[in-house]
Coordinates of C-alpha atoms in Angstrom, one line a residue:
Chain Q
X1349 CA 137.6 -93.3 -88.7
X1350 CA 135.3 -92.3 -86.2
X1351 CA 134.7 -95.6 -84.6
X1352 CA 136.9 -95.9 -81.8
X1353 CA 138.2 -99.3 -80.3
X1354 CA 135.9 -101.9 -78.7
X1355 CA 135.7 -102.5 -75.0
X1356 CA 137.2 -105.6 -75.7
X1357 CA 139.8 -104.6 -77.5
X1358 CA 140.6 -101.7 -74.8
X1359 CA 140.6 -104.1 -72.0
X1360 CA 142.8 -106.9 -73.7
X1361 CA 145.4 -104.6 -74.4
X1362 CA 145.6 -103.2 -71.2
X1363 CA 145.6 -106.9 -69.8
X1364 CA 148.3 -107.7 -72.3
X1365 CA 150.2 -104.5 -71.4
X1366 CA 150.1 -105.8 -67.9
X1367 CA 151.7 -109.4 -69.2
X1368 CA 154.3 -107.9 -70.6
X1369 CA 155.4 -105.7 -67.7
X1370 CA 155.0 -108.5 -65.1
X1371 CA 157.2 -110.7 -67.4
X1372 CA 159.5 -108.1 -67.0
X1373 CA 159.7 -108.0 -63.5
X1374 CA 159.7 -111.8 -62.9
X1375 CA 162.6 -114.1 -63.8
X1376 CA 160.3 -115.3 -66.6
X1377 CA 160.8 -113.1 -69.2
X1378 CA 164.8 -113.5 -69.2
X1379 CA 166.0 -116.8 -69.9
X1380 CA 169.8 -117.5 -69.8
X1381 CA 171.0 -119.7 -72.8
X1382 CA 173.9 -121.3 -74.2
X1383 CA 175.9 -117.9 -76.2
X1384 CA 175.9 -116.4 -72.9
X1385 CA 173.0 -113.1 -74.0
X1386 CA 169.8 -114.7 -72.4
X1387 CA 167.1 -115.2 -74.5
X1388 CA 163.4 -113.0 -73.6
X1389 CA 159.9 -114.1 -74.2
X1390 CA 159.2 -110.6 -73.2
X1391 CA 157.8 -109.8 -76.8
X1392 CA 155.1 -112.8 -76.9
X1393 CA 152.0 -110.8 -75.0
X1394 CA 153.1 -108.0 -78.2
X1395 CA 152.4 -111.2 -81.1
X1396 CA 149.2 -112.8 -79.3
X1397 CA 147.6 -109.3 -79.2
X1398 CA 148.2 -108.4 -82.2
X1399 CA 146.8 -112.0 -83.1
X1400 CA 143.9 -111.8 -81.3
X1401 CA 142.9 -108.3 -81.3
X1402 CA 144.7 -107.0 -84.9
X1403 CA 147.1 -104.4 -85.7
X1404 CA 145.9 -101.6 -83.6
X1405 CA 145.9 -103.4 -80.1
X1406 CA 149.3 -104.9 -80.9
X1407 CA 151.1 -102.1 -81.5
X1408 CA 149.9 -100.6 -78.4
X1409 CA 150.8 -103.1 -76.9
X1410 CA 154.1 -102.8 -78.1
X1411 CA 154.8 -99.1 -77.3
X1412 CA 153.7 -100.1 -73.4
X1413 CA 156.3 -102.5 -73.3
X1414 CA 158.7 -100.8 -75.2
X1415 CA 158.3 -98.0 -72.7
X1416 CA 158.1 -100.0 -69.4
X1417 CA 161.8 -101.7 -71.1
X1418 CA 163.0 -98.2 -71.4
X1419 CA 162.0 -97.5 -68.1
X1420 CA 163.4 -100.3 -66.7
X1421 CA 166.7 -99.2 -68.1
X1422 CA 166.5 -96.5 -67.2
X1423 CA 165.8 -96.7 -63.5
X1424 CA 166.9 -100.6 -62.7
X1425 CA 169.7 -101.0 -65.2
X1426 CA 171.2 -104.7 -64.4
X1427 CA 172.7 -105.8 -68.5
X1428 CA 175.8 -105.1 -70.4
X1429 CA 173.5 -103.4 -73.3
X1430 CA 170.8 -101.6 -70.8
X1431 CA 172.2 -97.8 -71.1
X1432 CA 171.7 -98.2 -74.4
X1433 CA 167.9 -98.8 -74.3
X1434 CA 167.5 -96.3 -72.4
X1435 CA 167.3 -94.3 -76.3
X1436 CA 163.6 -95.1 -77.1
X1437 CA 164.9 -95.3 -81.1
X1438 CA 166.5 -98.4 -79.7
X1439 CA 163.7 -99.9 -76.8
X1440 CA 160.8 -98.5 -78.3
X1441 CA 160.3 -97.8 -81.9
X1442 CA 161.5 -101.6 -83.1
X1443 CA 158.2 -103.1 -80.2
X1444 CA 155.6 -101.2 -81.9
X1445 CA 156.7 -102.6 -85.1
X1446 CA 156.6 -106.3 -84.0
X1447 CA 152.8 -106.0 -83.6
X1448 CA 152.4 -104.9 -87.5
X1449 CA 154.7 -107.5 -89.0
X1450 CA 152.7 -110.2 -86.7
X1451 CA 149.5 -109.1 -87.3
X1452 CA 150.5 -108.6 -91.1
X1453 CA 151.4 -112.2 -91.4
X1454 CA 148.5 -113.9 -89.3
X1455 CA 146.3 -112.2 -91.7
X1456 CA 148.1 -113.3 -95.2
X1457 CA 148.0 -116.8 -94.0
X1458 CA 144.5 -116.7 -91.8
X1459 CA 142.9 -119.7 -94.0
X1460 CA 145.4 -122.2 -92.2
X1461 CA 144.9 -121.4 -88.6
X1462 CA 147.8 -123.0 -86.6
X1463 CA 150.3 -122.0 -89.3
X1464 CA 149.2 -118.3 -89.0
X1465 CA 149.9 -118.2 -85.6
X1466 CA 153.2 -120.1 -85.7
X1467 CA 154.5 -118.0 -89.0
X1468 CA 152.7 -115.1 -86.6
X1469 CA 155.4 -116.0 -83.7
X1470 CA 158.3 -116.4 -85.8
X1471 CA 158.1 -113.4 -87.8
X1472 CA 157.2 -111.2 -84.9
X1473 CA 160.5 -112.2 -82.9
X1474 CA 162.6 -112.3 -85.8
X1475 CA 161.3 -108.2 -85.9
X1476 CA 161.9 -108.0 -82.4
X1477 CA 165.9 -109.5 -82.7
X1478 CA 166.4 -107.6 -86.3
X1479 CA 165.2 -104.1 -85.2
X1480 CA 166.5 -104.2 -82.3
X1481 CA 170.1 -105.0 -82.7
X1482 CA 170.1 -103.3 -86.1
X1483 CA 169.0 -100.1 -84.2
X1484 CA 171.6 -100.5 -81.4
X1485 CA 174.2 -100.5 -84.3
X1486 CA 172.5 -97.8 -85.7
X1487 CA 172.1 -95.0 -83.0
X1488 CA 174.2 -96.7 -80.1
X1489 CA 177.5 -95.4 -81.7
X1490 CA 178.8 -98.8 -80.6
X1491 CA 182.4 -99.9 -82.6
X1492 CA 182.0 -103.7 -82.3
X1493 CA 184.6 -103.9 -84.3
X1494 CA 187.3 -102.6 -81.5
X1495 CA 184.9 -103.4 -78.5
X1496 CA 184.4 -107.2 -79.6
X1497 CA 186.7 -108.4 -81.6
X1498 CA 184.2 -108.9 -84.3
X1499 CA 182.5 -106.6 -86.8
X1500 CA 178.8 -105.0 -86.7
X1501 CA 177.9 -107.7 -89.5
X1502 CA 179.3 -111.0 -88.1
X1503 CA 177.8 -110.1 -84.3
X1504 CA 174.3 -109.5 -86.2
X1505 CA 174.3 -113.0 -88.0
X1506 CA 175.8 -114.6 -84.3
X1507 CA 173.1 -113.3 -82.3
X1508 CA 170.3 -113.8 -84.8
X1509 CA 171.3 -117.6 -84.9
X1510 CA 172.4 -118.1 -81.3
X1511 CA 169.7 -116.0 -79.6
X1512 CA 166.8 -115.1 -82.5
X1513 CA 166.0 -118.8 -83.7
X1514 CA 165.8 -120.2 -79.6
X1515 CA 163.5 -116.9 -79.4
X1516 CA 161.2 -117.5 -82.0
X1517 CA 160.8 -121.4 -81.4
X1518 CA 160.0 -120.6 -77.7
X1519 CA 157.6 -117.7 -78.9
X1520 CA 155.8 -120.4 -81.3
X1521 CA 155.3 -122.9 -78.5
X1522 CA 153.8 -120.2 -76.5
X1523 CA 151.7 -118.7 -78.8
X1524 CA 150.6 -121.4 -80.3
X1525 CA 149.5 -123.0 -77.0
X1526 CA 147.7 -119.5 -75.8
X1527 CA 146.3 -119.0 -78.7
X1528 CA 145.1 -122.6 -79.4
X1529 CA 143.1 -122.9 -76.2
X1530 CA 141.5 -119.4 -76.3
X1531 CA 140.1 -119.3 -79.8
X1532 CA 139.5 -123.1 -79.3
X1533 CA 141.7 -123.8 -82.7
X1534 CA 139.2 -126.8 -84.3
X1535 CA 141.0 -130.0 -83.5
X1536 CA 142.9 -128.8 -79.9
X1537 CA 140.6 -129.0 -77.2
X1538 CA 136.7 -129.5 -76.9
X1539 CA 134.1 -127.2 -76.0
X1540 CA 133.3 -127.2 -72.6
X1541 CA 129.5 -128.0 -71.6
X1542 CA 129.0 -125.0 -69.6
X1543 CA 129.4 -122.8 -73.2
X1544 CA 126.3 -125.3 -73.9
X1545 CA 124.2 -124.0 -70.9
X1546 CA 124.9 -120.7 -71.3
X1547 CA 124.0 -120.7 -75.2
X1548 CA 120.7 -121.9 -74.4
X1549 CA 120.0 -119.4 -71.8
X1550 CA 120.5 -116.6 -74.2
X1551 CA 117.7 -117.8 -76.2
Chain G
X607 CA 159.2 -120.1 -50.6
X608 CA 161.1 -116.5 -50.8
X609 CA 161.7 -117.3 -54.5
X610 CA 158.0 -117.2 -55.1
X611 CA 157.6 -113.6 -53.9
X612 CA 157.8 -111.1 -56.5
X613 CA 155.7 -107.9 -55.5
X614 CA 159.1 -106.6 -53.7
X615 CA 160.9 -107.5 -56.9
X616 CA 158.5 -104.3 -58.6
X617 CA 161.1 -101.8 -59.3
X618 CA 159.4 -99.9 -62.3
X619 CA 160.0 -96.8 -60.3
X620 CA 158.8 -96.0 -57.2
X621 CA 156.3 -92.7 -56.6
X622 CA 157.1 -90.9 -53.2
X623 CA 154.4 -89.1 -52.1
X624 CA 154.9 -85.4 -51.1
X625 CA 153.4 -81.8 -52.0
X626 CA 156.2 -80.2 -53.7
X627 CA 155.6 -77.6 -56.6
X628 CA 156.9 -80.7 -58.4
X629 CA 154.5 -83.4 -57.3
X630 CA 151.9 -81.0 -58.0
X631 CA 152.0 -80.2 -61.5
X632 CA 149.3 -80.9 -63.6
X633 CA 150.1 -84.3 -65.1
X634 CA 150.2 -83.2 -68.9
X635 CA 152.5 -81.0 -67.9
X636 CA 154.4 -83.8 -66.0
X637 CA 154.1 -85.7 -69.5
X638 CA 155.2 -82.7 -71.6
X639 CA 158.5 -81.8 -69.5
X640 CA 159.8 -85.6 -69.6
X641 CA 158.6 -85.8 -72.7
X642 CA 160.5 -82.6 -73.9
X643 CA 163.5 -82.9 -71.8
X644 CA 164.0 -87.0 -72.7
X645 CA 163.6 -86.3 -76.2
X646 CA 166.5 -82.7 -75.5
X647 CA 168.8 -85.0 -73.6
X648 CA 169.0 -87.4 -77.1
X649 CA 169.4 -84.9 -79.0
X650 CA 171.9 -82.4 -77.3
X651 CA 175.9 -82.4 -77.5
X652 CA 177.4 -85.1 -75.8
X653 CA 179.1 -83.3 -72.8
X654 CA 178.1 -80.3 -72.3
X655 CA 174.2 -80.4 -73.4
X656 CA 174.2 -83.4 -71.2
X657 CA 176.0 -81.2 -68.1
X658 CA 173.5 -78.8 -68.3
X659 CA 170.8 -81.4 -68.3
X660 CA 172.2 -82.8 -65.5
X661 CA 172.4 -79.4 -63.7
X662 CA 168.6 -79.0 -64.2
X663 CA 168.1 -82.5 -62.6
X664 CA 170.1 -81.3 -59.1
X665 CA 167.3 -78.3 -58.7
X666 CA 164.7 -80.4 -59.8
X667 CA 165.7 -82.9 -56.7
X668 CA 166.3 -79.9 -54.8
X669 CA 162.5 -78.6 -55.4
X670 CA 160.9 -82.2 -55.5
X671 CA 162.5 -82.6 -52.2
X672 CA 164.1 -85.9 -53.5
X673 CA 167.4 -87.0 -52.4
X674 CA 170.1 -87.7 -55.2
X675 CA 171.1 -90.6 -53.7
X676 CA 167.7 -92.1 -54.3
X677 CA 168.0 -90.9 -58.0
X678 CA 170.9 -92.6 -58.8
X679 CA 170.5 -95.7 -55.9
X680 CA 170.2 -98.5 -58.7
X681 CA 173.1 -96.9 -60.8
X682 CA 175.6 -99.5 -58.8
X683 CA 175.2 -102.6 -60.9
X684 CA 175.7 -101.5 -64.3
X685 CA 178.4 -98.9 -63.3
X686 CA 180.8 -102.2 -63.6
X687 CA 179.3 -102.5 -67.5
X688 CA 179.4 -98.6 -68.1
X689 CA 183.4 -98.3 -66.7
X690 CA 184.8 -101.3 -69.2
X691 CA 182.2 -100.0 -72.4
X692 CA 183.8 -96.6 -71.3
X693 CA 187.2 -97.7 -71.3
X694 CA 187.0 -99.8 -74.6
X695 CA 185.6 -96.2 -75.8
X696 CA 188.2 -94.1 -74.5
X697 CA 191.4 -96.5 -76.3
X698 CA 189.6 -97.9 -79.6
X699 CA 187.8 -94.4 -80.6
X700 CA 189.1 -94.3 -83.7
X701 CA 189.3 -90.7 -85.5
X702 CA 191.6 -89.5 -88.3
X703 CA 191.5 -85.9 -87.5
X704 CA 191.3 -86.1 -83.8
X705 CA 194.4 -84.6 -81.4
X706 CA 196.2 -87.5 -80.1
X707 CA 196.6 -87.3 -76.5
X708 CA 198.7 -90.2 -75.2
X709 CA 200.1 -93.4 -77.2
X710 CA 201.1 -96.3 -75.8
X711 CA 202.0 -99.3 -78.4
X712 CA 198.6 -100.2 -79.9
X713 CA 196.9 -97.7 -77.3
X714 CA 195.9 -94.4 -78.5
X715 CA 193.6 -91.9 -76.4
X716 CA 192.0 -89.2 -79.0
X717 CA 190.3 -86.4 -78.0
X718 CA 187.3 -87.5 -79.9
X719 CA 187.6 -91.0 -77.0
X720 CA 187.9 -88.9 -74.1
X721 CA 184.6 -87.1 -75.2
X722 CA 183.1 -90.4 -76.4
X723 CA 183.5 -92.1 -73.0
X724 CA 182.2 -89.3 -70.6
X725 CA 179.3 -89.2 -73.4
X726 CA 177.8 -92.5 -72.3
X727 CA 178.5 -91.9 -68.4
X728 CA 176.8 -88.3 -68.2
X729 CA 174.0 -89.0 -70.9
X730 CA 173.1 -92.6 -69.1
X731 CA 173.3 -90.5 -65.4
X732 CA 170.8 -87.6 -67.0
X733 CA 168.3 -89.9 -68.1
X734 CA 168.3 -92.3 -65.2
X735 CA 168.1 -89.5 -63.0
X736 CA 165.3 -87.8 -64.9
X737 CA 163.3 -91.0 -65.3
X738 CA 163.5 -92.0 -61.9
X739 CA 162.5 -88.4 -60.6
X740 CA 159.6 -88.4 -63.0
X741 CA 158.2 -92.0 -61.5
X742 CA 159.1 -90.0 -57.6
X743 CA 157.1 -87.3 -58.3
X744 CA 154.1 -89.3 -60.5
X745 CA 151.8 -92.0 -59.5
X746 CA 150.7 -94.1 -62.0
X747 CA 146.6 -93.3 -62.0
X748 CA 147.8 -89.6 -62.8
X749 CA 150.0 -90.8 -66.5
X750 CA 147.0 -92.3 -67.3
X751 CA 144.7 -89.1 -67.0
X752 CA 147.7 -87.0 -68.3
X753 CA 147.7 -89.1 -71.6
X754 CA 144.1 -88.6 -71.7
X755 CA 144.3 -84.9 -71.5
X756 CA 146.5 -84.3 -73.4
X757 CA 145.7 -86.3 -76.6
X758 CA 142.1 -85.0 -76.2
X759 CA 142.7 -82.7 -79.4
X760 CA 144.1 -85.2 -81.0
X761 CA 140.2 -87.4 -80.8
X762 CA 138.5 -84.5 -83.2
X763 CA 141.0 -86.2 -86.5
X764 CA 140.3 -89.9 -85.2
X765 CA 143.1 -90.6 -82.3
X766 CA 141.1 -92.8 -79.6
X767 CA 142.2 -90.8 -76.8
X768 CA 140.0 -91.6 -74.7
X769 CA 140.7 -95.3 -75.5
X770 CA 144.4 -95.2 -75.1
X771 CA 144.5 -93.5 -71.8
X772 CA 142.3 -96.3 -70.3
X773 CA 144.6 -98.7 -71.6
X774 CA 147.4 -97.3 -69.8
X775 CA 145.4 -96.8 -66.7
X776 CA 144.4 -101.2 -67.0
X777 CA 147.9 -101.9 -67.5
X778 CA 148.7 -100.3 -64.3
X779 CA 145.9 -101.7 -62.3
X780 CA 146.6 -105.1 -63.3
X781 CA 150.4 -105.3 -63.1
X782 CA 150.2 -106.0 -59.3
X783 CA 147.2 -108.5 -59.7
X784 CA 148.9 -110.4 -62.0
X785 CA 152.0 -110.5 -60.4
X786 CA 150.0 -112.2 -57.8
X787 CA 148.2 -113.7 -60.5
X788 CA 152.1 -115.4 -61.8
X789 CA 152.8 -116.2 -57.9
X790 CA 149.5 -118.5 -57.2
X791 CA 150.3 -120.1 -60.8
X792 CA 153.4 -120.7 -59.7
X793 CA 152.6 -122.0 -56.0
X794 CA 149.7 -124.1 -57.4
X795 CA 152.3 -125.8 -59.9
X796 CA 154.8 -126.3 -57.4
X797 CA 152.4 -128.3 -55.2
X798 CA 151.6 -130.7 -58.1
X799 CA 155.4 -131.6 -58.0
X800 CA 156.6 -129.3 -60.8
X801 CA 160.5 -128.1 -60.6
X802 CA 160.5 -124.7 -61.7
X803 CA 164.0 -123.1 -63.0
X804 CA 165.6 -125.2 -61.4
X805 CA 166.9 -126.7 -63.9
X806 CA 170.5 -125.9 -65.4
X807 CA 170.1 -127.2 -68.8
X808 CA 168.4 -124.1 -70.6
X809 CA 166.4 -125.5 -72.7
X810 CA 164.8 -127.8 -70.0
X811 CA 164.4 -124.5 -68.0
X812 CA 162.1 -123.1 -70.8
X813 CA 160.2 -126.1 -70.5
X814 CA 159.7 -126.0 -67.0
X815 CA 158.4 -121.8 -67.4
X816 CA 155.6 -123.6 -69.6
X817 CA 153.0 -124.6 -67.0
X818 CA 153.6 -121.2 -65.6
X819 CA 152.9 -119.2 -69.2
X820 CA 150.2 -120.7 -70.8
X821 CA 147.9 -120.6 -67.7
X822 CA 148.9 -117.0 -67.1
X823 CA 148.2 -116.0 -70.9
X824 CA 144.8 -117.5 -70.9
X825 CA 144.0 -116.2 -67.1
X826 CA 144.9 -112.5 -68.1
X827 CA 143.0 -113.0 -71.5
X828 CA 139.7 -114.3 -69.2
X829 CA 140.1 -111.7 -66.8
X830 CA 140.2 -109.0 -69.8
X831 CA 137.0 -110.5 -71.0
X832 CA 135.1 -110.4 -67.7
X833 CA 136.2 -106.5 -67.1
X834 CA 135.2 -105.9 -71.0
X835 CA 131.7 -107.9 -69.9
X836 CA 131.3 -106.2 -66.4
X837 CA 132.0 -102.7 -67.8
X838 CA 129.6 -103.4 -70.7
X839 CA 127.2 -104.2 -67.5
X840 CA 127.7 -101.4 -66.3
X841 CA 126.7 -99.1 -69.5
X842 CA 130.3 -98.1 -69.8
X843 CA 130.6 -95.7 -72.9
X844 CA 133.5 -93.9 -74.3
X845 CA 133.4 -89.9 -75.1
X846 CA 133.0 -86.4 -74.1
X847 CA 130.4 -86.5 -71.7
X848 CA 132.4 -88.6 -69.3
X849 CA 133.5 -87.0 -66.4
X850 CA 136.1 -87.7 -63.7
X851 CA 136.0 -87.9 -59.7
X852 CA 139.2 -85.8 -59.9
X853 CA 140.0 -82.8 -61.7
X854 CA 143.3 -81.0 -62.9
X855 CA 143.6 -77.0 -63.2
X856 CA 146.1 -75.0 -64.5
X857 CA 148.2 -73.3 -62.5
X858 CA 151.0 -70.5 -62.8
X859 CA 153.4 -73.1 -61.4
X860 CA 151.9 -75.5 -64.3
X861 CA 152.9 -72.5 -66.8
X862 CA 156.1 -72.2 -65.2
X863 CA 157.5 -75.5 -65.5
X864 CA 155.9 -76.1 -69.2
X865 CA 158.2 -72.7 -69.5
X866 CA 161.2 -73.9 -68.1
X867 CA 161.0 -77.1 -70.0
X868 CA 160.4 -76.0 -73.5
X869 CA 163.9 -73.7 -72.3
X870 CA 165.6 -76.2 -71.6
X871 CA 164.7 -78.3 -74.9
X872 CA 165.6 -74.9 -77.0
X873 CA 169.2 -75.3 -74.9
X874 CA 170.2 -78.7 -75.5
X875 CA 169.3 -78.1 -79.5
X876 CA 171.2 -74.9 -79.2
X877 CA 174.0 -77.3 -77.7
X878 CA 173.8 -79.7 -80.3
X879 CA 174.3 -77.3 -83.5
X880 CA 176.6 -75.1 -81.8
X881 CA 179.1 -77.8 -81.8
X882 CA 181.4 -76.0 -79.6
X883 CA 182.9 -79.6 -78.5
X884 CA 184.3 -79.8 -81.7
X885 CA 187.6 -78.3 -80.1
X886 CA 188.5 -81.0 -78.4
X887 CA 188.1 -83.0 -81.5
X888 CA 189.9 -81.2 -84.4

């Protein structure tokens, strides 16, 4: 263990970090949707990370934006469910986690490349929604029961169809798209000519 | 074009500057007080830990020279939220051994409600309050160089310290180039005709976020791998011998506050299994 992280992977997390932040800050992250609870992409910089760079990175990562969402909270509140996240067992613990399962599932499935990174996305979000709502019923000291109408259970299996699937299908696209032009997935784009050039030079 | 300006829209705190005892703390100990008195404010008894939490933040404001009317500035939007989740608290609490205070038909108000309401007002007030008054007093180049600092020990059994604190200090550099970064993107695409979230139907507004996304992925990545390349250029090595153009020192102030938050911390634990709210509840 003495090796400590590449430049690369230093500067991509950082980078990546940023993304997630920004995505915060701009209307892109948020998108309203049908049920009413918008649906975030805030998560995706987290999966492609922990793609691209492995577990380590992603989980960074995923504590930086967990933190910058409990921040956010914290100091800009403007949901229903932000003074809850301001509890970092809630905003932060379930991020870090997301960059694990990702990175655990690219790598089980690395010989097909495109399907890794789509079963990368998917899992990763479906992290995201799980831990994250089953934290909130399990430190918010929320009863759903009175508060909604509905129990803990029922609201779980609502949100994880009406918000959690959109989520993860969005979080596919995007990955997959990154993903596919940066590691120049065989099949999705050409190499450009100038990688040609430069190849030769190096010689 | 208003809609395509998003650098005023950065609200992840603000740092004032100023020379207060406060603003001048070393930044581990910075770190280790919100550290300590976040993780103390979670912990402690839901009223009156949280009172006395919220008593520390007044002096602090006092001392940092912060108004509390910038502390709390933002509060106004969720307190709609905060009021009806309070209410929905204080009538559907429901706890067999609590006092019954009032009963109206279906509407019962229990001790254990009352306490449950105030609960998530004072304990969301504390650590907005606290938060925001750490990002006042703290500017961002100084978290990263506190992390480093203080997870230096941490580097002899493997942690890469030194690693992780530039991370943090990347991330903050390049969150206002990228916002920039997002705004070009999106100027550029809205010049080749593209209608962005405009739309009402939300899955054609996802759509339309696409030619923003991808190219803002993939520029970030690029931009990563030309500071990895430059700083490789530039014989960039991680470890002890690097030194920085600005240096912290201990101070007695530094001892002072590490003091009065590790206090603190003891109090809101001593809060918690004291349990001297349990009165109102039994």
């Amino acid at each position: 263990m003495k090796e400590t992280l590449s430049i690369k992977k230093i500067t991509v997390a950082g980078v990546l970090s940023a993304v997630a932040v920004v995505l915060g800050i701009t209307p892109f992250g948020i998108i309203p949707w049908f049920s009413g609870a918008s649906i975030t992409i805030m998560h995706v910089p987290v999966i492609i990370a922990a793609v691209l760079e492995g577990p380590v990175v992603g989980m960074v990562v995923g504590l930086i934006f967990g933190v910058s969402s409990m921040i956010k909270a914290a100091v800009s509140p403007g949901g229903v469910l932000d003074p809850y996240f301001v509890n970092p067992l809630i905003s932060v613990l379930p991020r870090i986690i997301i960059g694990l399962i990702a990175w655990l599932v690219y790598r089980g499935l690395k010989r097909w490349e495109l399907p890794a990174v789509i079963a990368a996305a998917l899992a990763g979000t479906f992290t995201n929604t799980v831990l994250v709502i089953g934290s909130l019923g399990l430190f918010a000291n929320i009863n759903w029961e009175e508060m909604l109408g509905i129990g803990f259970w029922p609201l779980f299996g609502s949100v994880f169809v009406a918000n959690g699937i959109p989520e993860a299908i969005g979080a596919a696209i995007i990955c997959t798209a990154v993903i596919a032009s940066w590691k120049k997935i065989e099949g999705s784009t050409k190499k450009s000519s100038l990688e040609d050039i430069d190849g030769e030079d190096q010689e | 074009m208003k809609e395509l300006d998003f650098s005023r829209m950065f609200t992840l705190g603000q740092y004032l500057p100023g020379t207060s005892p406060l603003h001048r703390l070393t930044p581990q100990v910075k770190l280790i007080g919100i550290i300590l008195l976040t993780a103390g404010l979670l912990v402690t008894s839901p009223v009156l830990g949280t009172l006395a939490g919220i008593g520390l933040l007044i002096i602090l404001s006092l001392i940092a020279g912060i108004p509390m009317k910038f502390l709390f500035r933002n509060a106004l939007p969720v307190l709609p939220f905060l009021i009806l989740i309070a209410l929905l608290q204080l009538f559907f609490t429901v706890a067999g051994n609590s006092p019954v205070l009032y009963s109206w038909g279906r509407f019962t108000i229990t001790g254990a409600g009352v306490l449950n309401s105030l609960a998530i007002f004072l304990r969301f007030f504390a650590l907005m309050g606290l938060l925001t008054l750490f990002t006042a007093v703290t500017p961002s180049r100084e978290i990263g160089h506190g992390t480093e600092n203080l997870t230096m020990p941490l580097a002899r059994i493997g942690f890469p310290a030194h690693a992780f604190s530039l991370i943090i200090t990347i991330t903050f550099r390049f969150i206002p180039l990228l916002t920039e970064e997002t705004e070009s993107i999106m100027k550029a695409q809205t010049s080749r005709g593209a209608r962005i979230g405009t739309a009402k139907n939300p899955v054609k507004r996802i759509i339309s976020y696409m030619p923003i996304l991808v190219p803002l992925f993939t520029a970030s990545l690029q931009r990563a791998e030309q500071l990895a390349e430059a700083m490789e250029a530039r014989c960039f090595r991680q470890g002890e011998e690097r030194t920085r153009y600005v240096t912290y020192r201990y101070t007695l102030r530094d001892g002072i506050a590490l003091g009065v938050s590790i206090l603190f911390f003891g109090l809101f634990l001593l809060f918690r299994l004291g349990q001297w709210e349990r009165v109102f509840i039994q």
